[in-house]
Amino acid sequence: MDRMNLPADQLVCLVRDILLALEVRSVDAEIVADNLVEAELLGYDTHGVVRLPRYVHEIQQGQINLSAEIRVTHDFPASLLVDGDWGFGQVIANRTVDLLVERAQRQGVASAGVFHSNDVARLGSYTTRIAEHGLLGLMTVNDGGGSPHVAPWGGIAPLFSTNPLSFAAPRDGSPPVCVDMSTSICAASRILLALKEGESVPPGLLLDAAGQPSSNPGDLFSSPPGSLLPVGAPWAGHKGYALSLIVDILSGALTGAGCSGADARETQGLYFHAIHIDAFVGRDVFTKHLEELVERIQSNPRADGVEEIRIPGERAILERGERQQQGVTLVPAVWEEIKRVAKTLGVTM
């Protein structure tokens, strides 16, 4: 079966129309559609429209509240806690970033936590927005229940979600540095994509339910399920496990959203931190040091077969340029699911 290629704007319209058919508020439908297609353009296929059928199901099951009223429950000069009222994660996260940026610009630093949130998809979308305001941005996300995929180091039963984190820093004349990573060795959605495409996964990513190495993506979603290994496995998985624990403490315990394994319902806890550079050395000094570091990194002697050493976030920008011109290509399994959803909802394609 051939892959489907669509112009990005056409794909945005399709995703938006599917959401509107479910009576999603138009402004929310636009935010979610833009977010998912942006992920596709940047090469994060695992965080793009592959998630749309899941969102449709969650809307139909009442897990996503289409009438959500986002509100601040704890309000301090340099911090806030937000109740997302079970709305779309993208809408909640964008609103929280707006509030966070305003406080960081005024106070020098600011933190924000969110509870009662659904899936936010790609974290780099939000930290990049913070960096585009000239601030340093950090975001961590956990899942208190619903989708555990990572065992604690030394265990074999999944307990943690992939507990991703993102950090972004502004640059002058270049896109922000953007680190966007799971604390598991890969995203669970990458294993799901391999399963949908009927492919095996490389060794060293996955354990089956008995704790044995596996290349079968179905083992992650079996009953009982297998587990993803943490970053650093097999020799230094304790480091990825420690990072995952930090994410859980910030996103789950500090926000009150709940830590991994606490709830059967999928509920994402979000933690944000923003730093105004002028509260420290100032933008000019910061930029000088950062750009000198970038130069030293990129002029480092390259290993055989390496054409260039890239800064985190650069690959995604290059990918965006290509996909804007050539269109977004969807694997057959994902495209068939979207067509099925559209047909069920009476959306013209």
Tab-separated table of C-alpha atoms in Angstrom:
chain	number	residue	atom	x	y	z
A	1	MET	CA	0.000	0.000	0.000
A	2	ASP	CA	1.401	3.389	-1.008
A	3	ARG	CA	2.084	6.219	1.405
A	4	MET	CA	-0.103	9.316	1.166
A	5	ASN	CA	1.399	12.735	0.505
A	6	LEU	CA	-0.559	15.898	1.346
A	7	PRO	CA	0.279	19.621	1.399
A	8	ALA	CA	0.574	20.789	5.003
A	9	ASP	CA	-2.262	23.321	4.741
A	10	GLN	CA	-4.592	20.652	3.345
A	11	LEU	CA	-3.726	18.327	6.222
A	12	VAL	CA	-4.372	21.111	8.755
A	13	CYS	CA	-7.823	21.650	7.228
A	14	LEU	CA	-8.611	17.935	7.361
A	15	VAL	CA	-7.605	17.585	11.017
A	16	ARG	CA	-9.520	20.752	11.907
A	17	ASP	CA	-12.653	19.585	10.066
A	18	ILE	CA	-12.599	16.226	11.851
A	19	LEU	CA	-12.417	18.005	15.202
A	20	LEU	CA	-15.147	20.471	14.240
A	21	ALA	CA	-17.381	17.528	13.307
A	22	LEU	CA	-17.078	16.472	16.949
A	23	GLU	CA	-18.222	19.955	18.057
A	24	VAL	CA	-14.795	21.058	19.224
A	25	ARG	CA	-14.600	24.833	19.648
A	26	SER	CA	-13.163	26.356	16.474
A	27	VAL	CA	-10.262	28.079	18.234
A	28	ASP	CA	-9.318	24.810	19.960
A	29	ALA	CA	-9.602	22.844	16.710
A	30	GLU	CA	-7.200	25.278	15.035
A	31	ILE	CA	-4.665	25.012	17.869
A	32	VAL	CA	-4.702	21.200	17.891
A	33	ALA	CA	-4.606	20.881	14.091
A	34	ASP	CA	-1.702	23.334	13.805
A	35	ASN	CA	0.176	21.525	16.577
A	36	LEU	CA	-0.151	18.048	15.068
A	37	VAL	CA	0.772	19.135	11.556
A	38	GLU	CA	3.675	21.229	12.860
A	39	ALA	CA	5.049	18.026	14.388
A	40	GLU	CA	4.752	16.319	10.993
A	41	LEU	CA	6.565	19.179	9.265
A	42	LEU	CA	9.410	19.057	11.767
A	43	GLY	CA	9.840	15.305	11.320
A	44	TYR	CA	8.234	14.252	14.606
A	45	ASP	CA	5.833	11.815	12.932
A	46	THR	CA	5.316	10.044	16.262
A	47	HIS	CA	3.772	13.217	17.702
A	48	GLY	CA	1.736	14.243	14.670
A	49	VAL	CA	-1.540	13.160	13.116
A	50	VAL	CA	-0.992	9.570	14.229
A	51	ARG	CA	-2.508	10.871	17.503
A	52	LEU	CA	-5.716	12.144	15.917
A	53	PRO	CA	-7.719	8.862	16.067
A	54	ARG	CA	-6.800	8.617	19.746
A	55	TYR	CA	-8.093	12.149	20.352
A	56	VAL	CA	-11.324	11.319	18.532
A	57	HIS	CA	-11.807	8.290	20.774
A	58	GLU	CA	-11.068	10.327	23.910
A	59	ILE	CA	-13.596	12.980	22.858
A	60	GLN	CA	-16.234	10.326	22.245
A	61	GLN	CA	-15.485	8.738	25.623
A	62	GLY	CA	-15.722	12.094	27.398
A	63	GLN	CA	-12.086	12.102	28.481
A	64	ILE	CA	-11.411	15.365	26.644
A	65	ASN	CA	-13.696	18.093	27.969
A	66	LEU	CA	-14.837	20.209	25.019
A	67	SER	CA	-16.128	22.922	27.371
A	68	ALA	CA	-12.986	23.123	29.505
A	69	GLU	CA	-12.427	26.314	31.471
A	70	ILE	CA	-8.735	26.726	32.254
A	71	ARG	CA	-8.142	28.467	35.587
A	72	VAL	CA	-5.283	29.415	37.892
A	73	THR	CA	-5.697	27.804	41.317
A	74	HIS	CA	-2.477	28.965	43.020
A	75	ASP	CA	-1.104	32.384	42.144
A	76	PHE	CA	2.261	33.712	43.351
A	77	PRO	CA	4.401	36.501	41.837
A	78	ALA	CA	6.803	34.071	40.140
A	79	SER	CA	4.728	30.898	39.943
A	80	LEU	CA	1.268	29.607	39.190
A	81	LEU	CA	-0.639	26.340	39.253
A	82	VAL	CA	-3.205	25.723	36.516
A	83	ASP	CA	-6.244	23.437	36.437
A	84	GLY	CA	-6.699	22.412	32.795
A	85	ASP	CA	-10.224	21.072	33.413
A	86	TRP	CA	-9.431	18.055	31.191
A	87	GLY	CA	-9.310	20.110	27.987
A	88	PHE	CA	-6.979	19.571	25.047
A	89	GLY	CA	-3.378	19.452	26.247
A	90	GLN	CA	-2.230	21.760	23.453
A	91	VAL	CA	-4.736	24.439	24.419
A	92	ILE	CA	-3.863	24.183	28.105
A	93	ALA	CA	-0.108	24.254	27.491
A	94	ASN	CA	-0.302	27.247	25.140
A	95	ARG	CA	-2.351	29.224	27.641
A	96	THR	CA	0.050	28.337	30.445
A	97	VAL	CA	3.046	29.426	28.355
A	98	ASP	CA	1.390	32.811	27.777
A	99	LEU	CA	0.968	33.298	31.526
A	100	LEU	CA	4.464	32.001	32.270
A	101	VAL	CA	6.218	34.275	29.781
A	102	GLU	CA	4.490	37.365	31.144
A	103	ARG	CA	5.623	36.525	34.681
A	104	ALA	CA	9.188	35.661	33.721
A	105	GLN	CA	9.516	38.943	31.830
A	106	ARG	CA	8.324	40.779	34.928
A	107	GLN	CA	9.959	38.733	37.711
A	108	GLY	CA	13.117	37.420	36.028
A	109	VAL	CA	12.195	33.761	36.514
A	110	ALA	CA	8.856	31.964	36.687
A	111	SER	CA	7.518	28.439	37.087
A	112	ALA	CA	4.148	26.916	36.278
A	113	GLY	CA	2.494	23.589	36.963
A	114	VAL	CA	-0.576	22.054	35.345
A	115	PHE	CA	-2.923	19.281	36.441
A	116	HIS	CA	-6.048	17.835	34.776
A	117	SER	CA	-4.448	17.897	31.322
A	118	ASN	CA	-4.719	15.573	28.354
A	119	ASP	CA	-1.953	14.833	25.841
A	120	VAL	CA	0.207	17.822	24.834
A	121	ALA	CA	2.042	15.961	22.001
A	122	ARG	CA	5.450	17.538	21.167
A	123	LEU	CA	7.027	19.398	24.100
A	124	GLY	CA	9.394	21.390	21.891
A	125	SER	CA	6.435	23.311	20.524
A	126	TYR	CA	6.056	25.037	23.895
A	127	THR	CA	9.692	25.523	24.908
A	128	THR	CA	10.410	27.008	21.483
A	129	ARG	CA	7.589	29.509	22.034
A	130	ILE	CA	9.232	30.502	25.318
A	131	ALA	CA	12.613	30.898	23.599
A	132	GLU	CA	11.069	33.021	20.851
A	133	HIS	CA	10.281	35.546	23.592
A	134	GLY	CA	14.004	35.705	24.415
A	135	LEU	CA	13.745	33.435	27.461
A	136	LEU	CA	15.199	30.080	28.413
A	137	GLY	CA	12.439	27.482	28.580
A	138	LEU	CA	12.163	24.112	30.318
A	139	MET	CA	9.214	21.712	30.255
A	140	THR	CA	8.691	18.257	31.747
A	141	VAL	CA	5.664	15.968	31.426
A	142	ASN	CA	4.631	12.801	33.226
A	143	ASP	CA	1.565	10.584	33.023
A	144	GLY	CA	0.007	9.574	36.315
A	145	GLY	CA	-1.784	6.633	34.734
A	146	GLY	CA	-3.107	5.099	31.571
A	147	SER	CA	0.096	4.540	29.621
A	148	PRO	CA	3.021	3.203	31.674
A	149	HIS	CA	5.751	1.960	29.346
A	150	VAL	CA	9.044	2.141	31.250
A	151	ALA	CA	10.123	-0.072	34.143
A	152	PRO	CA	12.307	1.349	36.915
A	153	TRP	CA	15.925	0.336	36.358
A	154	GLY	CA	16.248	-3.247	37.539
A	155	GLY	CA	12.511	-3.935	37.228
A	156	ILE	CA	10.541	-5.486	34.366
A	157	ALA	CA	6.976	-4.209	34.886
A	158	PRO	CA	6.169	-0.841	33.233
A	159	LEU	CA	5.550	1.906	35.789
A	160	PHE	CA	6.656	5.232	34.290
A	161	SER	CA	5.435	6.908	31.147
A	162	THR	CA	8.238	7.939	28.787
A	163	ASN	CA	8.491	11.108	30.931
A	164	PRO	CA	9.782	13.531	28.281
A	165	LEU	CA	11.543	16.825	28.819
A	166	SER	CA	12.391	19.763	26.595
A	167	PHE	CA	14.730	22.727	26.907
A	168	ALA	CA	15.032	25.651	24.507
A	169	ALA	CA	17.387	28.627	24.346
A	170	PRO	CA	17.169	31.682	22.079
A	171	ARG	CA	19.819	32.483	19.485
A	172	ASP	CA	20.381	35.650	17.487
A	173	GLY	CA	19.756	35.104	13.788
A	174	SER	CA	19.179	31.353	14.148
A	175	PRO	CA	16.318	29.165	15.370
A	176	PRO	CA	16.443	28.344	19.090
A	177	VAL	CA	18.451	25.465	20.444
A	178	CYS	CA	15.740	22.905	21.223
A	179	VAL	CA	16.310	19.671	23.116
A	180	ASP	CA	13.174	17.505	23.020
A	181	MET	CA	13.556	13.964	24.320
A	182	SER	CA	11.956	11.171	26.248
A	183	THR	CA	13.805	9.775	29.253
A	184	SER	CA	13.096	6.329	27.837
A	185	ILE	CA	15.427	5.123	25.103
A	186	CYS	CA	12.801	6.101	22.523
A	187	ALA	CA	9.228	7.368	22.462
A	188	ALA	CA	6.485	4.763	22.899
A	189	SER	CA	4.781	6.244	19.853
A	190	ARG	CA	7.802	5.216	17.760
A	191	ILE	CA	7.212	1.604	18.801
A	192	LEU	CA	3.519	2.030	17.972
A	193	LEU	CA	4.383	3.317	14.495
A	194	ALA	CA	6.610	0.287	13.913
A	195	LEU	CA	3.717	-1.948	14.969
A	196	LYS	CA	1.331	-0.189	12.572
A	197	GLU	CA	3.840	-0.572	9.732
A	198	GLY	CA	4.470	-4.242	10.493
A	199	GLU	CA	8.148	-3.660	11.229
A	200	SER	CA	10.435	-4.936	13.960
A	201	VAL	CA	12.358	-2.530	16.190
A	202	PRO	CA	16.137	-2.431	16.654
A	203	PRO	CA	17.548	-4.475	19.532
A	204	GLY	CA	18.267	-2.659	22.763
A	205	LEU	CA	15.003	-0.715	23.007
A	206	LEU	CA	12.471	-3.119	24.421
A	207	LEU	CA	11.925	-5.922	26.933
A	208	ASP	CA	9.064	-8.409	26.735
A	209	ALA	CA	6.799	-9.097	29.719
A	210	ALA	CA	9.294	-11.637	31.082
A	211	GLY	CA	12.076	-9.055	31.019
A	212	GLN	CA	13.844	-10.526	27.996
A	213	PRO	CA	15.183	-8.398	25.110
A	214	SER	CA	12.705	-8.134	22.237
A	215	SER	CA	12.484	-6.663	18.742
A	216	ASN	CA	8.723	-7.254	18.478
A	217	PRO	CA	6.880	-3.920	18.899
A	218	GLY	CA	3.731	-5.814	19.866
A	219	ASP	CA	5.399	-6.847	23.124
A	220	LEU	CA	5.070	-3.299	24.457
A	221	PHE	CA	1.286	-3.424	24.080
A	222	SER	CA	0.649	-7.079	24.978
A	223	SER	CA	-1.118	-8.293	28.119
A	224	PRO	CA	0.867	-8.339	30.328
A	225	PRO	CA	2.925	-5.643	28.603
A	226	GLY	CA	6.629	-5.412	28.061
A	227	SER	CA	8.607	-2.265	28.780
A	228	LEU	CA	10.883	0.282	27.152
A	229	LEU	CA	14.400	0.655	28.475
A	230	PRO	CA	15.489	4.015	29.918
A	231	VAL	CA	18.000	6.315	28.246
A	232	GLY	CA	21.517	4.977	28.760
A	233	ALA	CA	20.577	1.293	28.669
A	234	PRO	CA	22.022	-1.269	28.668
A	235	TRP	CA	25.124	-0.023	30.508
A	236	ALA	CA	23.934	3.229	32.078
A	237	GLY	CA	20.156	2.890	32.294
A	238	HIS	CA	20.271	4.078	35.897
A	239	LYS	CA	20.886	7.579	34.527
A	240	GLY	CA	17.773	7.586	32.349
A	241	TYR	CA	15.806	6.155	35.264
A	242	ALA	CA	17.040	9.010	37.486
A	243	LEU	CA	16.004	11.583	34.872
A	244	SER	CA	12.578	9.952	34.645
A	245	LEU	CA	12.222	10.192	38.411
A	246	ILE	CA	13.071	13.910	38.319
A	247	VAL	CA	10.394	14.449	35.659
A	248	ASP	CA	7.840	12.576	37.765
A	249	ILE	CA	8.622	14.649	40.854
A	250	LEU	CA	8.347	17.980	39.014
A	251	SER	CA	5.362	17.116	36.816
A	252	GLY	CA	3.422	14.789	39.082
A	253	ALA	CA	4.209	15.468	42.743
A	254	LEU	CA	4.796	19.230	42.584
A	255	THR	CA	1.695	19.919	40.475
A	256	GLY	CA	-0.594	17.487	42.275
A	257	ALA	CA	-1.363	15.764	38.967
A	258	GLY	CA	-0.157	12.467	40.425
A	259	CYS	CA	2.955	10.377	39.971
A	260	SER	CA	3.367	7.340	37.752
A	261	GLY	CA	1.148	4.420	38.667
A	262	ALA	CA	-1.137	6.539	40.851
A	263	ASP	CA	-4.262	6.499	38.659
A	264	ALA	CA	-5.805	4.250	36.024
A	265	ARG	CA	-6.904	7.288	34.013
A	266	GLU	CA	-4.404	8.904	31.686
A	267	THR	CA	-3.599	12.315	33.133
A	268	GLN	CA	-0.591	14.392	32.183
A	269	GLY	CA	1.150	16.597	34.702
A	270	LEU	CA	3.045	19.528	33.197
A	271	TYR	CA	5.881	21.576	34.660
A	272	PHE	CA	7.321	24.708	33.021
A	273	HIS	CA	10.178	27.022	33.945
A	274	ALA	CA	11.238	30.210	32.178
A	275	ILE	CA	14.326	32.355	32.783
A	276	HIS	CA	14.762	35.956	31.652
A	277	ILE	CA	18.386	36.191	30.542
A	278	ASP	CA	18.602	39.849	31.564
A	279	ALA	CA	18.048	38.704	35.154
A	280	PHE	CA	21.504	37.128	34.898
A	281	VAL	CA	24.309	38.221	32.552
A	282	GLY	CA	22.159	39.907	29.901
A	283	ARG	CA	21.412	38.882	26.340
A	284	ASP	CA	24.630	40.152	24.726
A	285	VAL	CA	26.957	38.261	27.063
A	286	PHE	CA	24.767	35.158	26.937
A	287	THR	CA	24.683	35.190	23.139
A	288	LYS	CA	28.449	35.635	22.908
A	289	HIS	CA	29.092	32.580	25.076
A	290	LEU	CA	26.431	30.449	23.375
A	291	GLU	CA	27.540	31.247	19.832
A	292	GLU	CA	31.185	30.621	20.700
A	293	LEU	CA	30.154	27.228	22.089
A	294	VAL	CA	28.157	26.436	18.953
A	295	GLU	CA	31.209	27.297	16.850
A	296	ARG	CA	33.435	24.991	18.930
A	297	ILE	CA	30.886	22.179	18.658
A	298	GLN	CA	30.462	22.461	14.913
A	299	SER	CA	34.199	22.777	14.242
A	300	ASN	CA	34.970	19.644	16.256
A	301	PRO	CA	36.732	16.950	14.180
A	302	ARG	CA	34.029	14.732	12.698
A	303	ALA	CA	33.833	10.963	12.839
A	304	ASP	CA	33.960	8.991	9.603
A	305	GLY	CA	30.760	9.361	7.609
A	306	VAL	CA	29.548	12.441	9.518
A	307	GLU	CA	28.984	15.423	7.227
A	308	GLU	CA	28.214	17.962	9.954
A	309	ILE	CA	27.659	18.195	13.689
A	310	ARG	CA	24.265	19.694	14.320
A	311	ILE	CA	22.871	21.596	17.269
A	312	PRO	CA	19.657	20.147	18.768
A	313	GLY	CA	16.701	21.526	16.814
A	314	GLU	CA	18.570	22.090	13.539
A	315	ARG	CA	17.502	18.814	11.930
A	316	ALA	CA	13.842	19.665	12.533
A	317	ILE	CA	14.198	23.070	10.866
A	318	LEU	CA	15.800	21.493	7.796
A	319	GLU	CA	13.039	18.895	7.721
A	320	ARG	CA	10.404	21.612	7.863
A	321	GLY	CA	11.834	23.308	4.784
A	322	GLU	CA	11.738	20.089	2.783
A	323	ARG	CA	8.259	19.052	3.895
A	324	GLN	CA	6.795	22.494	3.294
A	325	GLN	CA	7.852	22.118	-0.330
A	326	GLN	CA	7.268	18.405	-0.841
A	327	GLY	CA	4.254	17.850	1.416
A	328	VAL	CA	3.669	15.640	4.451
A	329	THR	CA	3.909	11.904	3.817
A	330	LEU	CA	1.772	9.616	5.976
A	331	VAL	CA	2.358	5.883	6.311
A	332	PRO	CA	-0.533	3.739	4.985
A	333	ALA	CA	-1.747	2.570	8.405
A	334	VAL	CA	-2.041	6.136	9.706
A	335	TRP	CA	-3.718	7.420	6.537
A	336	GLU	CA	-6.244	4.565	6.561
A	337	GLU	CA	-7.152	5.347	10.175
A	338	ILE	CA	-7.677	9.009	9.379
A	339	LYS	CA	-9.831	8.140	6.359
A	340	ARG	CA	-11.906	5.805	8.519
A	341	VAL	CA	-12.432	8.487	11.164
A	342	ALA	CA	-13.347	11.097	8.545
A	343	LYS	CA	-15.844	8.768	6.865
A	344	THR	CA	-17.471	7.870	10.188
A	345	LEU	CA	-17.908	11.563	11.018
A	346	GLY	CA	-19.110	12.530	7.539
A	347	VAL	CA	-16.095	14.722	6.810
A	348	THR	CA	-15.399	15.272	3.107
A	349	MET	CA	-11.799	14.581	2.101
